[in-house]
């Protein structure tokens, strides 16, 4: 091969390494609106946890772009609706979670399990609505399914069931739930970054030595195996000796019951917006990344510990683990802000360069492109 041929070969390799998403897709409002319609509305989205919906009248809410979703317990039956009152469009449930009937705080319309405004204050004097009218005013209902801890909702009426959507990840979520029943934290954070940038960051370990040298980098071996299934993907690999030693002592102290399917490290990316990380077969960090605006994401973070003896040492272990996840999260938040700022300055013709250690970003971006309509001109 002469010099020109070598350069051409390098260029071809570089071309093949390019990602699929242009810089402006990380900050344009019209792109986000397309993503909501083409990706978020048809997908099964995890909106919360079964543990928060145990009692009658328990509810949770989630905001996906402009869409507010409420899941409500009606005497043991979980139902999901568009969280907007049929009367004059007030938000019905205003907190992230709680326990109250599905009653609008403005004028008190109360909705039943079918989403009908069954209770309307002063109906006879003010509206005279009959049963057929109430049927017509029913809230838009969304598909709802539960696997393990996780409550999933699909906004779009038509679509496959949850098991089909998740494929083999359905059994993974069931297994993780069975192995890790002890929730030790659940919090939400807003970051100055596009939701895809958060997913890109979570999809690869290439940044770990630079961004997390004293936290994640100290425990994770960089030798990870990638498997893909449809739009979703899974990394498995080993923990460093130092981490295994620490976990070994913890497992003994609190009598952890470990998974033998994922005994060291498993990281699951469920398209479009779930990242679950499973360490030592005993500690699960489950995250969803939701679009708030084109340059703002919401990270919902929860951590779960395996069956344990519940003694005092459990609280110390929980404190150490939540401190660790906080450090990693804050390091990621800071670097995502830096990367988000860069997208505004990048030339529109640029595409990211993705190395072998970023193969999962490539997979994520290819899935993204498959779902999105062809781009409109700016
Ligand atoms: Fe909900 Fe009036 S806006 S009852």
Coordinates of C-alpha atoms and ligand atoms in Angstrom, one line a residue:
X1 CA 0.0 0.0 0.0
X2 CA 1.5 3.4 -1.0
X3 CA 1.1 6.5 1.1
X4 CA -2.0 7.8 -0.8
X5 CA -3.7 4.4 -0.4
X6 CA -2.9 4.3 3.3
X7 CA -4.4 7.7 3.8
X8 CA -7.5 6.7 1.9
X9 CA -7.8 3.6 4.0
X10 CA -7.5 5.7 7.2
X11 CA -10.1 8.1 5.9
X12 CA -12.5 5.2 5.1
X13 CA -12.0 3.9 8.7
X14 CA -12.6 7.3 10.1
X15 CA -15.8 7.6 8.0
X16 CA -17.0 4.3 9.4
X17 CA -16.3 5.5 12.9
X18 CA -18.6 8.5 12.6
X19 CA -21.7 8.5 14.7
X20 CA -25.2 9.2 13.3
X21 CA -26.4 12.3 15.2
X22 CA -25.5 15.9 14.3
X23 CA -24.6 18.4 16.9
X24 CA -27.7 20.5 16.5
X25 CA -29.9 17.5 17.5
X26 CA -28.6 18.1 21.0
X27 CA -30.1 21.6 21.3
X28 CA -33.0 22.1 18.8
X29 CA -36.5 22.4 20.1
X30 CA -38.1 21.0 16.9
X31 CA -35.9 17.9 17.1
X32 CA -37.0 17.3 20.7
X33 CA -40.6 17.6 19.6
X34 CA -40.0 15.0 16.9
X35 CA -38.3 12.7 19.4
X36 CA -41.3 12.9 21.8
X37 CA -43.6 11.8 19.0
X38 CA -41.3 9.3 17.3
X39 CA -39.4 7.8 20.2
X40 CA -41.0 8.5 23.6
X41 CA -44.7 8.2 22.8
X42 CA -44.4 4.7 21.1
X43 CA -41.9 3.3 23.7
X44 CA -42.6 1.6 27.0
X45 CA -41.2 4.0 29.5
X46 CA -40.4 3.3 33.2
X47 CA -42.4 5.9 35.1
X48 CA -41.7 4.7 38.7
X49 CA -41.9 1.8 41.1
X50 CA -44.5 -0.6 42.3
X51 CA -43.3 0.1 45.9
X52 CA -44.8 3.6 45.7
X53 CA -48.2 2.4 44.5
X54 CA -49.1 -0.2 47.1
X55 CA -52.0 1.5 48.9
X56 CA -55.3 2.6 47.4
X57 CA -55.1 6.2 46.2
X58 CA -51.2 6.0 46.0
X59 CA -50.1 7.8 42.8
X60 CA -46.9 8.7 41.0
X61 CA -46.4 11.3 38.2
X62 CA -43.8 11.7 35.4
X63 CA -43.2 14.4 32.9
X64 CA -41.9 13.5 29.4
X65 CA -41.3 16.7 27.5
X66 CA -44.8 18.4 27.4
X67 CA -46.6 15.2 28.6
X68 CA -47.6 14.7 32.2
X69 CA -48.5 11.1 33.1
X70 CA -50.2 10.0 36.3
X71 CA -50.3 6.4 37.6
X72 CA -53.0 5.9 40.3
X73 CA -53.9 3.0 42.5
X74 CA -57.7 2.4 42.4
X75 CA -58.5 -0.2 45.1
X76 CA -55.5 -2.2 44.0
X77 CA -55.8 -1.7 40.3
X78 CA -53.1 0.5 38.7
X79 CA -54.2 2.8 35.9
X80 CA -52.3 5.4 33.8
X81 CA -53.7 8.6 32.4
X82 CA -52.8 11.9 30.8
X83 CA -52.5 14.1 34.0
X84 CA -54.7 16.9 32.7
X85 CA -58.2 17.7 33.9
X86 CA -61.0 17.6 31.3
X87 CA -62.6 20.6 32.8
X88 CA -60.1 23.5 32.2
X89 CA -56.9 21.6 31.8
X90 CA -55.4 22.0 35.3
X91 CA -52.8 19.4 36.4
X92 CA -54.6 16.8 38.5
X93 CA -51.8 15.3 40.6
X94 CA -49.2 17.9 41.2
X95 CA -46.6 16.0 43.3
X96 CA -44.1 13.4 42.1
X97 CA -45.8 10.9 44.4
X98 CA -48.3 10.8 47.2
X99 CA -51.7 9.4 48.4
X100 CA -54.9 11.2 47.4
X101 CA -57.8 10.5 45.1
X102 CA -57.6 11.5 41.5
X103 CA -59.2 14.8 42.2
X104 CA -58.4 18.0 40.4
X105 CA -57.2 20.7 42.8
X106 CA -58.9 23.5 40.9
X107 CA -62.7 22.8 41.1
X108 CA -62.7 19.3 42.5
X109 CA -63.6 17.0 39.6
X110 CA -62.8 13.5 40.7
X111 CA -61.9 10.7 38.3
X112 CA -62.6 7.0 38.6
X113 CA -60.6 4.0 37.4
X114 CA -61.9 4.4 33.9
X115 CA -60.8 8.1 33.9
X116 CA -64.3 9.4 33.9
X117 CA -65.1 12.5 36.0
X118 CA -67.4 10.5 38.2
X119 CA -67.6 13.3 40.8
X120 CA -68.3 16.8 39.6
X121 CA -69.2 19.4 42.3
X122 CA -72.5 21.1 41.6
X123 CA -73.0 19.2 38.4
X124 CA -76.7 19.6 38.3
X125 CA -76.7 23.4 38.9
X126 CA -73.6 24.2 36.8
X127 CA -73.3 21.6 33.9
X128 CA -76.1 19.0 33.9
X129 CA -73.7 16.4 32.5
X130 CA -75.1 12.9 32.2
X131 CA -73.3 9.5 32.1
X132 CA -72.7 9.7 28.3
X133 CA -71.2 13.2 28.7
X134 CA -68.9 11.8 31.5
X135 CA -67.8 9.0 29.2
X136 CA -66.9 11.5 26.5
X137 CA -64.9 13.5 29.1
X138 CA -62.8 10.5 30.2
X139 CA -59.1 11.2 30.6
X140 CA -56.8 9.7 27.9
X141 CA -55.8 6.3 29.3
X142 CA -52.3 4.9 28.6
X143 CA -51.1 1.3 28.4
X144 CA -49.6 0.1 31.7
X145 CA -47.6 -3.0 32.7
X146 CA -45.4 -3.9 35.6
X147 CA -42.2 -6.1 35.6
X148 CA -40.5 -6.6 39.0
X149 CA -40.2 -3.2 40.7
X150 CA -40.8 -1.3 37.5
X151 CA -44.0 0.4 36.3
X152 CA -44.0 0.9 32.6
X153 CA -46.4 3.1 30.6
X154 CA -46.8 3.5 26.8
X155 CA -48.5 6.7 25.7
X156 CA -49.2 5.6 22.2
X157 CA -52.4 3.5 21.9
X158 CA -51.0 0.9 19.5
X159 CA -47.9 -1.1 20.1
X160 CA -46.5 -4.4 21.3
X161 CA -46.7 -5.6 24.9
X162 CA -43.9 -4.9 27.4
X163 CA -42.3 -8.4 27.1
X164 CA -42.0 -8.1 23.4
X165 CA -40.6 -4.6 23.7
X166 CA -38.0 -5.6 26.3
X167 CA -37.0 -9.0 24.8
X168 CA -34.5 -10.7 27.1
X169 CA -34.3 -7.6 29.2
X170 CA -37.7 -8.4 30.6
X171 CA -36.2 -11.4 32.5
X172 CA -33.2 -9.2 33.4
X173 CA -35.4 -6.7 35.1
X174 CA -37.3 -9.4 36.9
X175 CA -34.1 -11.0 38.1
X176 CA -32.6 -7.7 39.3
X177 CA -35.9 -6.9 41.1
X178 CA -35.9 -10.3 42.8
X179 CA -32.2 -10.1 43.8
X180 CA -32.4 -6.5 45.0
X181 CA -35.6 -5.7 47.1
X182 CA -34.0 -3.1 49.5
X183 CA -34.3 0.4 48.0
X184 CA -31.8 2.6 49.7
X185 CA -32.3 5.8 47.7
X186 CA -34.6 7.4 45.0
X187 CA -34.0 11.0 43.9
X188 CA -34.3 13.1 40.8
X189 CA -31.9 15.7 39.4
X190 CA -32.0 18.2 36.5
X191 CA -28.8 18.5 34.4
X192 CA -27.9 21.1 31.8
X193 CA -27.6 18.5 29.0
X194 CA -29.7 17.0 26.2
X195 CA -31.2 13.6 27.2
X196 CA -29.2 11.9 24.4
X197 CA -26.0 13.3 25.7
X198 CA -26.8 11.7 29.1
X199 CA -27.5 8.4 27.3
X200 CA -24.3 8.7 25.3
X201 CA -22.3 9.3 28.5
X202 CA -24.0 6.4 30.3
X203 CA -23.4 4.1 27.3
X204 CA -19.6 4.0 27.4
X205 CA -16.8 3.4 29.9
X206 CA -14.1 5.2 27.7
X207 CA -14.5 8.4 29.8
X208 CA -14.1 6.6 33.1
X209 CA -10.3 6.9 33.6
X210 CA -10.5 10.7 32.9
X211 CA -13.8 11.7 34.6
X212 CA -14.0 9.1 37.4
X213 CA -10.3 8.3 38.3
X214 CA -11.0 8.0 42.0
X215 CA -14.6 6.6 42.0
X216 CA -15.8 4.4 39.1
X217 CA -12.3 4.0 37.7
X218 CA -11.0 2.5 40.9
X219 CA -13.5 -0.4 40.8
X220 CA -14.3 -1.2 37.2
X221 CA -12.2 -3.3 34.8
X222 CA -12.2 -1.7 31.4
X223 CA -12.6 -5.1 29.7
X224 CA -16.3 -5.3 28.9
X225 CA -18.3 -7.6 26.7
X226 CA -21.1 -6.0 24.6
X227 CA -24.2 -7.9 23.6
X228 CA -27.1 -6.3 21.7
X229 CA -30.8 -7.2 21.3
X230 CA -32.9 -5.0 19.1
X231 CA -32.5 -1.4 20.3
X232 CA -31.2 -2.5 23.7
X233 CA -27.7 -3.5 24.8
X234 CA -25.8 -5.0 27.7
X235 CA -22.2 -4.7 29.0
X236 CA -20.9 -7.4 31.2
X237 CA -17.4 -7.5 32.8
X238 CA -15.4 -7.8 35.9
X239 CA -14.7 -5.7 39.0
X240 CA -11.2 -4.8 40.1
X241 CA -9.6 -6.9 42.9
X242 CA -9.9 -3.9 45.3
X243 CA -13.6 -3.7 44.7
X244 CA -14.1 -7.5 45.0
X245 CA -12.3 -7.4 48.3
X246 CA -14.5 -4.6 49.7
X247 CA -17.7 -6.4 48.5
X248 CA -16.5 -9.6 50.0
X249 CA -16.2 -8.0 53.4
X250 CA -19.6 -6.3 53.0
X251 CA -21.3 -9.4 51.9
X252 CA -20.1 -11.2 55.0
X253 CA -21.1 -8.3 57.3
X254 CA -24.7 -7.9 56.1
X255 CA -25.2 -11.4 54.7
X256 CA -25.9 -10.3 51.1
X257 CA -27.5 -12.9 48.8
X258 CA -25.8 -12.4 45.5
X259 CA -26.9 -13.1 41.9
X260 CA -25.1 -16.0 40.2
X261 CA -26.2 -14.8 36.7
X262 CA -24.4 -11.5 36.9
X263 CA -21.9 -12.0 39.7
X264 CA -19.6 -9.0 39.0
X265 CA -20.7 -6.2 36.6
X266 CA -23.6 -5.9 34.3
X267 CA -24.8 -2.7 32.7
X268 CA -28.1 -2.6 30.8
X269 CA -29.2 0.1 28.3
X270 CA -32.9 -0.2 27.5
X271 CA -33.8 2.1 24.6
X272 CA -34.6 4.9 24.8
X273 CA -33.8 6.1 28.3
X274 CA -33.0 3.4 30.9
X275 CA -29.6 2.6 32.3
X276 CA -29.4 -0.1 35.0
X277 CA -26.0 -1.0 36.6
X278 CA -25.6 -4.2 38.6
X279 CA -22.5 -4.6 40.7
X280 CA -21.3 -7.7 42.5
X281 CA -24.7 -9.4 41.9
X282 CA -25.9 -7.4 44.9
X283 CA -26.2 -3.7 44.1
X284 CA -28.5 -2.2 41.5
X285 CA -28.5 1.4 40.3
X286 CA -31.5 2.1 38.1
X287 CA -31.7 5.3 36.2
X288 CA -34.1 6.9 33.7
X289 CA -33.1 10.0 31.7
X290 CA -36.1 12.1 30.7
X291 CA -36.2 15.1 28.3
X292 CA -37.2 18.3 30.1
X293 CA -36.2 20.7 27.3
X294 CA -33.8 20.5 24.4
X295 CA -30.9 21.3 26.7
X296 CA -32.2 20.0 30.0
X297 CA -32.6 16.4 31.2
X298 CA -34.0 14.9 34.3
X299 CA -32.1 12.0 35.9
X300 CA -34.2 9.7 38.1
X301 CA -31.8 7.7 40.2
X302 CA -32.6 4.8 42.5
X303 CA -30.4 2.3 44.2
X304 CA -31.3 -1.1 45.5
X305 CA -29.4 -3.6 47.7
X306 CA -29.7 -7.4 47.7
X307 CA -31.4 -9.3 50.5
X308 CA -29.5 -8.7 53.7
X309 CA -29.8 -9.2 57.4
X310 CA -31.1 -5.6 58.0
X311 CA -28.7 -5.0 60.9
X312 CA -26.9 -1.8 61.7
X313 CA -24.1 -2.5 59.2
X314 CA -26.7 -2.3 56.4
X315 CA -27.1 1.4 57.1
X316 CA -23.4 2.0 56.9
X317 CA -23.1 0.0 53.7
X318 CA -26.1 2.0 52.2
X319 CA -24.4 5.3 53.2
X320 CA -21.1 4.3 51.6
X321 CA -22.9 3.2 48.4
X322 CA -25.1 6.3 48.1
X323 CA -22.0 8.4 48.7
X324 CA -20.2 6.6 45.9
X325 CA -23.1 6.9 43.4
X326 CA -23.4 10.6 44.3
X327 CA -19.8 11.2 43.5
X328 CA -20.0 9.4 40.1
X329 CA -23.3 11.2 39.3
X330 CA -21.8 14.7 40.1
X331 CA -18.7 13.9 38.0
X332 CA -21.0 12.9 35.1
X333 CA -23.2 16.0 35.6
X334 CA -20.2 18.3 35.3
X335 CA -18.7 16.7 32.2
X336 CA -22.1 16.5 30.5
X337 CA -22.5 20.2 31.0
X338 CA -19.1 20.7 29.3
X339 CA -20.1 18.4 26.4
X340 CA -23.5 20.1 26.0
X341 CA -21.8 23.5 25.7
X342 CA -19.6 22.1 22.9
X343 CA -22.5 21.0 20.8
X344 CA -23.5 24.7 20.3
X345 CA -20.1 25.5 18.9
X346 CA -19.6 22.4 16.7
X347 CA -20.0 22.7 12.9
X348 CA -23.3 21.3 11.8
X349 CA -21.6 18.9 9.3
X350 CA -19.6 17.3 12.1
X351 CA -20.4 13.8 13.5
X352 CA -18.8 12.3 16.6
X353 CA -15.9 9.9 16.2
X354 CA -16.7 6.6 18.0
X355 CA -14.0 4.1 18.9
X356 CA -14.4 0.5 19.7
X357 CA -15.0 1.3 23.4
X358 CA -17.9 3.5 22.3
X359 CA -19.6 0.8 20.2
X360 CA -22.7 1.0 22.4
X361 CA -23.2 4.7 21.6
X362 CA -23.1 3.7 17.9
X363 CA -25.7 1.1 18.6
X364 CA -27.9 3.6 20.5
X365 CA -27.5 6.2 17.7
X366 CA -28.4 3.7 15.0
X367 CA -31.6 2.8 16.9
X368 CA -32.3 6.5 17.3
X369 CA -32.0 7.2 13.6
X370 CA -34.3 4.2 12.8
X371 CA -37.1 5.6 14.9
X372 CA -36.8 9.3 13.8
X373 CA -38.3 10.7 10.7
X374 CA -35.9 12.1 8.1
X375 CA -34.5 15.4 9.3
X376 CA -36.2 18.7 8.2
X377 CA -33.9 21.4 6.9
X378 CA -33.0 24.1 9.4
Ligands
LIG1 FE1 -60.0 20.7 37.0 FE2 -61.7 22.7 37.0 S1 -59.8 22.5 36.0 S2 -61.9 20.8 38.0

